[in-house]
Coordinates of N, CA and C in Angstrom, one line a residue:
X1 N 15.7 -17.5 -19.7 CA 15.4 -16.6 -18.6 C 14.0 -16.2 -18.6
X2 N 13.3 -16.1 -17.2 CA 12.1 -15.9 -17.6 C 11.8 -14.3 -17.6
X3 N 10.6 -14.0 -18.4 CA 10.2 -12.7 -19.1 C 9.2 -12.8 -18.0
X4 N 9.6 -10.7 -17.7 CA 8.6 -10.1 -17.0 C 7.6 -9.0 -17.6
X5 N 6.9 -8.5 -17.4 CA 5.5 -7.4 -17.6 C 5.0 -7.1 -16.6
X6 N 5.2 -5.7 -16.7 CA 4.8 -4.5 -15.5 C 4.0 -3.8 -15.7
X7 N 3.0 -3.9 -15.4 CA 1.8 -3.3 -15.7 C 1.8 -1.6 -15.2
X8 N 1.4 -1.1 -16.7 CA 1.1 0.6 -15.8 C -0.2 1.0 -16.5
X9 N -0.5 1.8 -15.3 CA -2.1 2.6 -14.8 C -1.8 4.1 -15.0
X10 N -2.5 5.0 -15.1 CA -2.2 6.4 -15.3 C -2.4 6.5 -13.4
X11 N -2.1 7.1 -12.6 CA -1.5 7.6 -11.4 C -0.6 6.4 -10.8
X12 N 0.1 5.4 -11.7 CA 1.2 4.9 -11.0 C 1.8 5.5 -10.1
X13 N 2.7 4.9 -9.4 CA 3.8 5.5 -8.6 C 5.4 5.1 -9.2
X14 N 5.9 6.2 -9.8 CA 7.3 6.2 -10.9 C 8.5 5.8 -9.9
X15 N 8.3 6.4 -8.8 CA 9.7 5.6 -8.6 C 9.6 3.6 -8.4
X16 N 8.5 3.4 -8.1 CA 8.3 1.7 -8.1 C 8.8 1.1 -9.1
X17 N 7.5 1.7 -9.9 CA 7.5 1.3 -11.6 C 9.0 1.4 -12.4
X18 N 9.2 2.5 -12.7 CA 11.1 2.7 -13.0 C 11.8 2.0 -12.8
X19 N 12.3 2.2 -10.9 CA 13.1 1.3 -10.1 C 13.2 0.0 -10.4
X20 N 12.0 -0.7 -10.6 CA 11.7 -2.1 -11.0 C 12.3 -2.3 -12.6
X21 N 11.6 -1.6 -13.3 CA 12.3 -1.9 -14.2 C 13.9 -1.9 -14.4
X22 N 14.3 -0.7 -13.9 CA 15.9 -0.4 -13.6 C 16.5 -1.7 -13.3
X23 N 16.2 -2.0 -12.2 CA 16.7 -3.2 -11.7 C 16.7 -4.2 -12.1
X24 N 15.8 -4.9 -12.9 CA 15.8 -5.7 -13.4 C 16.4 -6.2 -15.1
X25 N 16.4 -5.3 -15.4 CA 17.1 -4.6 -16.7 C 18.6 -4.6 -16.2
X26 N 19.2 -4.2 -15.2 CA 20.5 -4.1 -14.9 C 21.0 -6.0 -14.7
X27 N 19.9 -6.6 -14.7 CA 20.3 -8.0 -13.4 C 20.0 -8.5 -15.0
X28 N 19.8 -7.9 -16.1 CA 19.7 -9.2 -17.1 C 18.5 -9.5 -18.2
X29 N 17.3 -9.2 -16.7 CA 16.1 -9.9 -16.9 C 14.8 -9.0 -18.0
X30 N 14.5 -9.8 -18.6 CA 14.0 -9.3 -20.3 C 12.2 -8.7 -19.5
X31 N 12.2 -7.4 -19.7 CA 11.3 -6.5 -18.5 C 10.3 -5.9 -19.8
X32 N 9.0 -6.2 -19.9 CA 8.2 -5.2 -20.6 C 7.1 -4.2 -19.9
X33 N 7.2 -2.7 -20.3 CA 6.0 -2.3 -19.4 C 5.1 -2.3 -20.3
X34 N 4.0 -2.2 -19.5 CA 2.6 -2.8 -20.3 C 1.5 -1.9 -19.8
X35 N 0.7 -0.6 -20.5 CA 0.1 0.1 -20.2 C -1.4 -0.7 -20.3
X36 N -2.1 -0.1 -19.3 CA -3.2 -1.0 -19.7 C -4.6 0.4 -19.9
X37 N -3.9 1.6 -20.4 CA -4.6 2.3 -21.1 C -5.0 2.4 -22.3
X38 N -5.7 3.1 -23.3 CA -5.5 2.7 -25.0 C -4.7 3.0 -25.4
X39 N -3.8 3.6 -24.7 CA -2.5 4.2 -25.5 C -0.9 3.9 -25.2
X40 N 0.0 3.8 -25.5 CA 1.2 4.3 -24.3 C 1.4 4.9 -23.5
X41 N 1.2 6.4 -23.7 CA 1.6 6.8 -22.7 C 1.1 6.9 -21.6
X42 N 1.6 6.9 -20.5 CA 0.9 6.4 -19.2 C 1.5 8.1 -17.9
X43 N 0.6 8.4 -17.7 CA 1.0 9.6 -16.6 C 1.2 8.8 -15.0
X44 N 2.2 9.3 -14.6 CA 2.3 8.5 -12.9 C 1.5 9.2 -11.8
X45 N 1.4 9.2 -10.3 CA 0.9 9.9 -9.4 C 1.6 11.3 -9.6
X46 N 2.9 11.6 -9.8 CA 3.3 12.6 -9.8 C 3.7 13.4 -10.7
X47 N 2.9 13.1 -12.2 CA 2.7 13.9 -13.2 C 3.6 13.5 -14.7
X48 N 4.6 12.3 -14.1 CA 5.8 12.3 -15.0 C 5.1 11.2 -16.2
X49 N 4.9 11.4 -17.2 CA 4.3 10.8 -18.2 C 5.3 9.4 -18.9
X50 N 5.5 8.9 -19.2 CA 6.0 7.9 -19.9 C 5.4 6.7 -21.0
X51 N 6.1 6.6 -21.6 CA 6.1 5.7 -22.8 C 6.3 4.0 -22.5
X52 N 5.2 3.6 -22.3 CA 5.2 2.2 -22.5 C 5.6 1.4 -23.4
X53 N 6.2 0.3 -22.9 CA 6.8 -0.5 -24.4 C 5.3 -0.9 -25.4
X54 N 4.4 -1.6 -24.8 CA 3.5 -1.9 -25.1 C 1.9 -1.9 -24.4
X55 N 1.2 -2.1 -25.1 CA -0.4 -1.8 -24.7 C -0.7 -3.2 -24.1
X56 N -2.1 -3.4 -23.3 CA -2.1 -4.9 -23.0 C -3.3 -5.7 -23.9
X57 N -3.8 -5.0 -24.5 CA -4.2 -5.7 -25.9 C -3.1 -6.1 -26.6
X58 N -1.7 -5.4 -27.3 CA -0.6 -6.1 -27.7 C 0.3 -7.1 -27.3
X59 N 0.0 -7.1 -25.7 CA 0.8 -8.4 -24.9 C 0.6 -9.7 -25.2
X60 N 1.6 -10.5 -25.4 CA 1.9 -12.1 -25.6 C 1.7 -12.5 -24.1
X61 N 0.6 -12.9 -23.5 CA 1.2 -13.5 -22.1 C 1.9 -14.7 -22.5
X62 N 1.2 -15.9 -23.5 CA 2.1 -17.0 -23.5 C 4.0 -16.4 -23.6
X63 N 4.2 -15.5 -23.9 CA 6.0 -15.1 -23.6 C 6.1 -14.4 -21.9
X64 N 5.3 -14.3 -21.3 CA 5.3 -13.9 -20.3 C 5.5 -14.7 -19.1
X65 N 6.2 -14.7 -18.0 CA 6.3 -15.6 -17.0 C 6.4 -14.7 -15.5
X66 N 6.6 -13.7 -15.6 CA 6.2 -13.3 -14.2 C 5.1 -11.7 -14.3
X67 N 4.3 -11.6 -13.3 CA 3.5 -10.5 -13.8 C 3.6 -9.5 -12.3
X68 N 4.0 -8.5 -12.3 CA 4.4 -7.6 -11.4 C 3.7 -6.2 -11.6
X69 N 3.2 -5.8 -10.5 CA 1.8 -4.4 -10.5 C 2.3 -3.6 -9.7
X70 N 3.0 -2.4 -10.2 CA 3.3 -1.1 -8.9 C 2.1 -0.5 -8.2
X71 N 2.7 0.1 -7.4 CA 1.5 0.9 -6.5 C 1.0 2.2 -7.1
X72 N 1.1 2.9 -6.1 CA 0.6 4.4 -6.3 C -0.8 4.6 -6.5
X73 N -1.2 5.7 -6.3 CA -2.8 5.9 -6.1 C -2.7 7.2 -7.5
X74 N -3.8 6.9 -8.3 CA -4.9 6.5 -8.2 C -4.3 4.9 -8.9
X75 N -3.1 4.8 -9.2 CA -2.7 3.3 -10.0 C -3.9 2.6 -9.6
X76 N -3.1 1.9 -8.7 CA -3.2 0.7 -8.0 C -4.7 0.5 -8.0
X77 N -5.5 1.5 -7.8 CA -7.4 1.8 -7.6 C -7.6 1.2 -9.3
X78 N -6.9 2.0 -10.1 CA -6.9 1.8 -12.1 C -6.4 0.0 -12.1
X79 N -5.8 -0.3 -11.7 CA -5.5 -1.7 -11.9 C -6.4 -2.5 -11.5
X80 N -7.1 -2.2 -10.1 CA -8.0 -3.5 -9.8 C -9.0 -3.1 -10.1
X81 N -9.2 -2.0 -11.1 CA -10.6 -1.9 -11.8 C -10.4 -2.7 -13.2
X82 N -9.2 -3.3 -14.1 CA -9.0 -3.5 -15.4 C -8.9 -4.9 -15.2
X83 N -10.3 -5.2 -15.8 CA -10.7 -7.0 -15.7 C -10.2 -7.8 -16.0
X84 N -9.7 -7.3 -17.4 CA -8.6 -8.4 -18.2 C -7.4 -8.6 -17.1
X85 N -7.1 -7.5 -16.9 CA -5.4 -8.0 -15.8 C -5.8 -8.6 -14.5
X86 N -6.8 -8.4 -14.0 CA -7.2 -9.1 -12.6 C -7.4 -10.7 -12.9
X87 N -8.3 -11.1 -14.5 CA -8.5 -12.4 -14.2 C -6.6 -12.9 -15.0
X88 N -6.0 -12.1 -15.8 CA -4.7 -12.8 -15.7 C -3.6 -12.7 -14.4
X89 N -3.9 -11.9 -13.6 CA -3.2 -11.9 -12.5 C -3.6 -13.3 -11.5
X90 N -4.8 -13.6 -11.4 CA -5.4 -15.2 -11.1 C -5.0 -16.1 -11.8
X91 N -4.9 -16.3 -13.0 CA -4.8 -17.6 -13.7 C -3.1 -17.7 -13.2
X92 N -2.2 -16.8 -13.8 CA -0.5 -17.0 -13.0 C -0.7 -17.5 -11.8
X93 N -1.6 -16.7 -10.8 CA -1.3 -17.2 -9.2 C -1.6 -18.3 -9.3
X94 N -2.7 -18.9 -10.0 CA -3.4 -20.5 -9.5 C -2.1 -21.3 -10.5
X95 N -1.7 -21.1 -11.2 CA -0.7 -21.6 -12.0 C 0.6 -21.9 -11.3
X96 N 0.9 -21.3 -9.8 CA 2.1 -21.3 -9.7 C 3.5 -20.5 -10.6
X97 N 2.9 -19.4 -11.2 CA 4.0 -18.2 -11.3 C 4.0 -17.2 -10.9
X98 N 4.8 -16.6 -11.1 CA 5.2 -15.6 -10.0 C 4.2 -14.5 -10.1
X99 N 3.2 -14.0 -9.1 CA 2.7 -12.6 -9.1 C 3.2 -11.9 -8.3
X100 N 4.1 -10.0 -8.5 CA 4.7 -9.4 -7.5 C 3.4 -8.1 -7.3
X101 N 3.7 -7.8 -6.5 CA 2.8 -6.1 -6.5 C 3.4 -5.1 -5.0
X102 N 3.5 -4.3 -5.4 CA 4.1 -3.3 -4.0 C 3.3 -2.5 -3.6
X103 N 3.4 -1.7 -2.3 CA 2.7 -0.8 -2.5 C 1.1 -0.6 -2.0
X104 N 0.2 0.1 -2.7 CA -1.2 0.2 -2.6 C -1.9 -1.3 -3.8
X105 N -0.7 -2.0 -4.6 CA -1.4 -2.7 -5.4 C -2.1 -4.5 -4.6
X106 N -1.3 -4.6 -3.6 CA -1.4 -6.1 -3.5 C -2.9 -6.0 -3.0
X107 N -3.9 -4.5 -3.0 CA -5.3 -4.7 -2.9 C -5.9 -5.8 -4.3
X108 N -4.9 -5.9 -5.2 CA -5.5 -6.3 -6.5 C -5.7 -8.0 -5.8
X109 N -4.5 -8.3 -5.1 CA -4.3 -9.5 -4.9 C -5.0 -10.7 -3.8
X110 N -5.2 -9.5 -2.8 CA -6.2 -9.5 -2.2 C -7.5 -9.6 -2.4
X111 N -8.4 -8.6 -3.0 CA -9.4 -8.8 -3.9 C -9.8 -9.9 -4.8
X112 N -8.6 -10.7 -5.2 CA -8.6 -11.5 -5.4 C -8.9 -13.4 -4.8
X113 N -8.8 -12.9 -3.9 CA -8.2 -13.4 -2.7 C -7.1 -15.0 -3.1
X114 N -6.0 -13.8 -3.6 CA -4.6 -14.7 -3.8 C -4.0 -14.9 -2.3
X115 N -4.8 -13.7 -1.5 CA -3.5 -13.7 0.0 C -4.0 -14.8 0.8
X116 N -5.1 -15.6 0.7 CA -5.7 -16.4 2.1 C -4.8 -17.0 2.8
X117 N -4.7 -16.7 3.7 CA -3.2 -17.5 4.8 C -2.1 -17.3 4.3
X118 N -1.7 -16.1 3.2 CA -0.3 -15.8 3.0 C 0.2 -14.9 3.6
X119 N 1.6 -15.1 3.7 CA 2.3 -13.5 4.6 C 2.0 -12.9 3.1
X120 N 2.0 -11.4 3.6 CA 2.1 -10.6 2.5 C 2.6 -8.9 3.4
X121 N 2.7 -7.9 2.5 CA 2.9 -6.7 3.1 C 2.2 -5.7 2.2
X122 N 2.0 -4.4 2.6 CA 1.7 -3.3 1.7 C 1.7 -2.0 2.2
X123 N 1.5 -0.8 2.0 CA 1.3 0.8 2.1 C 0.7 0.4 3.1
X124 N 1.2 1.0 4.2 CA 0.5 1.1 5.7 C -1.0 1.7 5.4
X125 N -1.7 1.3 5.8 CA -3.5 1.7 5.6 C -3.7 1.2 5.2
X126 N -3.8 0.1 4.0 CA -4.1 -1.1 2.7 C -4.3 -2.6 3.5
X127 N -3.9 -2.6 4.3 CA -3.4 -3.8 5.1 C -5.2 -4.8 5.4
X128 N -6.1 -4.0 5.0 CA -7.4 -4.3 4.9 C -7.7 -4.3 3.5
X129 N -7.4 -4.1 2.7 CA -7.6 -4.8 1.4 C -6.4 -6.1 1.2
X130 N -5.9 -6.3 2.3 CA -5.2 -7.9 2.2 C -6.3 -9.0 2.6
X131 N -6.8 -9.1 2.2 CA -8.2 -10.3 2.6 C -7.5 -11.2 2.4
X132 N -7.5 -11.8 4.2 CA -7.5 -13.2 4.3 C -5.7 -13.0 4.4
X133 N -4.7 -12.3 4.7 CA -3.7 -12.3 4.5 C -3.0 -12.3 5.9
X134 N -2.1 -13.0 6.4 CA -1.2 -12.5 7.6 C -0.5 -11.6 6.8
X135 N -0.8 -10.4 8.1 CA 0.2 -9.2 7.2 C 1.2 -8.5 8.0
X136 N 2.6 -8.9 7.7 CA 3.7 -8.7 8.3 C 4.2 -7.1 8.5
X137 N 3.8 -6.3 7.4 CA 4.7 -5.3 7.6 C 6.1 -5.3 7.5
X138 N 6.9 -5.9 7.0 CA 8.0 -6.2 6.6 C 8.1 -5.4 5.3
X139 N 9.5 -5.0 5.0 CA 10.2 -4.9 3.8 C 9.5 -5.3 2.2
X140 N 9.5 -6.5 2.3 CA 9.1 -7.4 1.4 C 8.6 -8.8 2.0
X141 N 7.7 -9.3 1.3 CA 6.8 -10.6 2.0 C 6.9 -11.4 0.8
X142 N 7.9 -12.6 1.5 CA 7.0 -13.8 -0.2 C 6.3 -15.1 0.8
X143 N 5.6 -15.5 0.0 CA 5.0 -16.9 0.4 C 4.6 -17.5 -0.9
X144 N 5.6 -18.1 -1.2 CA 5.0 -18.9 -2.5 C 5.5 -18.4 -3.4
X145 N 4.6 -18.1 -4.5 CA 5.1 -17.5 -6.2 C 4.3 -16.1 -5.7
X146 N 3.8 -15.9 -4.8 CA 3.7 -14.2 -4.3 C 4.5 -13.4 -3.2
X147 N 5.2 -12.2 -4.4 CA 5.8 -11.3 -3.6 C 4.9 -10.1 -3.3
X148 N 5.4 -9.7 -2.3 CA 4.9 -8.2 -1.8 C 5.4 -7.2 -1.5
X149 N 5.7 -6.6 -1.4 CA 6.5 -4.5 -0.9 C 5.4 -3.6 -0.2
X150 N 6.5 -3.5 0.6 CA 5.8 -2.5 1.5 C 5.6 -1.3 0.9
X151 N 6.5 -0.6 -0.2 CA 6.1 1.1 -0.3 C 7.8 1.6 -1.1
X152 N 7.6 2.7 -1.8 CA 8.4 3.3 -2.9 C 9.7 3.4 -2.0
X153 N 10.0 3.5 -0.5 CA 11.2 3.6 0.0 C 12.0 2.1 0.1
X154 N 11.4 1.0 -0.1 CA 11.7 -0.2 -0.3 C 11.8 -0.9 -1.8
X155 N 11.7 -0.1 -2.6 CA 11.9 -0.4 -3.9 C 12.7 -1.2 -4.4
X156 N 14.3 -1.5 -3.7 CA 15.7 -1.7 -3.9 C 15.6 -3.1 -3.2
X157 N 14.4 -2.9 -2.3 CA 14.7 -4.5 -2.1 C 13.6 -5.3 -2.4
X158 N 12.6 -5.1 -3.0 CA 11.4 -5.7 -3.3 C 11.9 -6.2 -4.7
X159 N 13.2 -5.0 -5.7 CA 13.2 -5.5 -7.0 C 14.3 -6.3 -7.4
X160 N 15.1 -6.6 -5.6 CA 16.1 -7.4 -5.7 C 15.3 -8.6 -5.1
X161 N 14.7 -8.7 -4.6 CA 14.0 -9.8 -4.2 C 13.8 -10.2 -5.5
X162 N 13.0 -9.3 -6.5 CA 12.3 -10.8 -7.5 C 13.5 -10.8 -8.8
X163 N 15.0 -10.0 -8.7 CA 15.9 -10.1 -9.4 C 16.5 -12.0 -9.3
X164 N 16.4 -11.8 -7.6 CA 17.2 -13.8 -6.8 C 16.1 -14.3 -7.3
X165 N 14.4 -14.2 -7.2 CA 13.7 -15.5 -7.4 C 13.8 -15.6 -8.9
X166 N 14.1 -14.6 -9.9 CA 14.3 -14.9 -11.6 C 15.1 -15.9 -11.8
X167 N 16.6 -14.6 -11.5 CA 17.9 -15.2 -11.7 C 18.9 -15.7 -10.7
X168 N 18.4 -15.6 -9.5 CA 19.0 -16.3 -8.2 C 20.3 -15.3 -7.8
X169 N 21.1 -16.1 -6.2 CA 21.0 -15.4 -5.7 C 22.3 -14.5 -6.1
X170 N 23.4 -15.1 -7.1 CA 24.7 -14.6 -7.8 C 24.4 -13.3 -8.3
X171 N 23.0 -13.4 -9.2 CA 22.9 -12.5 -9.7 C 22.4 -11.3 -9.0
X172 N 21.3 -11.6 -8.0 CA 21.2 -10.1 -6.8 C 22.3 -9.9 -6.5
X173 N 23.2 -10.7 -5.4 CA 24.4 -10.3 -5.1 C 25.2 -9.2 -6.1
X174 N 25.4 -9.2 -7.8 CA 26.1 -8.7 -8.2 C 25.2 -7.7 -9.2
X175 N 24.2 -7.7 -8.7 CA 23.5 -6.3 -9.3 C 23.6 -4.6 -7.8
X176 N 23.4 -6.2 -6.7 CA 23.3 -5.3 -5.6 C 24.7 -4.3 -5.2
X177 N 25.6 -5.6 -6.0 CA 26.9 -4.3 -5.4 C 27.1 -4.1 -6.6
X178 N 26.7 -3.2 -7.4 CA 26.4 -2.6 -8.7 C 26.0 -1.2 -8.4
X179 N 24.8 -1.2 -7.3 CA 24.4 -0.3 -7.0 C 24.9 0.0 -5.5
X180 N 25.8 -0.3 -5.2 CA 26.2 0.3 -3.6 C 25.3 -0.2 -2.5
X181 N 24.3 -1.7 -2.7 CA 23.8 -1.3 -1.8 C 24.6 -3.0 -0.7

C-alpha cells in the first residue's frame, strides 16, 4: 500500500490536516505527519497545537509515495516558503506521483508551476496563485497524479478522493459509509 506524508506548517488549518489524516487512517492507508518546523510540535490557524509524528529532516521520502499539503493561512504562506518541500513536491510531480494540496496550498503548486493546463481548484481568492491552471471551482480537481480541494468544508471529499486513488474505489465506498456519508 502506498505511504503517505502530510506536511504541517505552524498556522495550518486542523480541520484539513486531522480530517485527512482521519480518513485515511480509517481507509487503511499508512499516513505520517511531517512538521516542517525544528520541532514537532506544530500550532494550526486556530491555535490548537499538535504533535507531529516526525520532523522533515527525519523523513525517508524513498518510503514515501504520495505527498499531500493542507491549507490554512499563515500554513500554506510557511510551506511555499520551505525550499526543501517545494523542490520535493516537484521531483514527485515530474515523477508521476501523487501530489495533493487543499485549500490556500495548491499556491505551492502553482508557484511551481505544476498546474500549466491542469484543472485544479482552491480557497476562493487563490485562484491567481494557480499559474497557468484551468481553475474549476469544484469540490475537488484531479488531472493526473494532482489533486486539489477547494476548502476545510470539503475535506470529506478531497480525503476520499485520494483514499479511491491509494486504495480504490471498494475501499472509499466502505470508509465512506463508515462515516455516514
Amino acid at each position: 500500500m502506498k505511504k503517505v506524508a502530510l506536511f504541517l506548517a505552524n498556522g495550518f488549518e486542523e480541520i484539513e490536516a486531522l480530517g485527512i489524516v482521519d480518513i485515511l487512517r480509517r481507509a487503511g492507508i499508512p499516513v505520517q505527519t511531517v512538521s516542517i518546523t525544528n520541532g514537532k510540535n506544530v500550532t494550526g490557524a486556530h491555535n490548537i497545537t499538535v504533535l507531529a509524528d516526525i520532523t522533515f529532516a527525519e523523513l525517508d521520502f524513498a518510503d514515501v509515495d504520495v505527498l499531500v499539503l493542507p491549507g490554512g493561512m499563515p500554513g500554506a504562506k510557511n510551506l511555499n516558503e520551505h525550499e526543501g518541500l517545494k523542490k520535493k513536491v516537484k521531483e514527485y510531480a515530474e515523477k508521476g506521483k501523487n501530489v495533493a494540496a487543499i485549500c490556500a496550498a495548491p499556491m505551492v503548486l502553482g508557484g511551481l508551476g505544476l498546474l500549466d493546463g491542469k484543472k485544479a481548484t482552491c480557497y476562493p481568492g487563490f485562484e491567481p496563485e494557480l499559474i497557468g491552471a484551468k481553475v474549476t471551482g469544484e469540490k475537488v480537481a484531479v488531472h493526473g497524479n494532482i489533486i486539489t480541494g477547494k476548502g476545510p468544508g470539503f475535506v470529506f471529499d478531497f480525503a476520499l478522493e485520494l483514499v479511491e486513488t491509494i486504495a480504490g474505489t471498494g475501499t472509499r465506498k466502505e470508509v465512506q459509509e463508515g462515516l455516514l456519508i
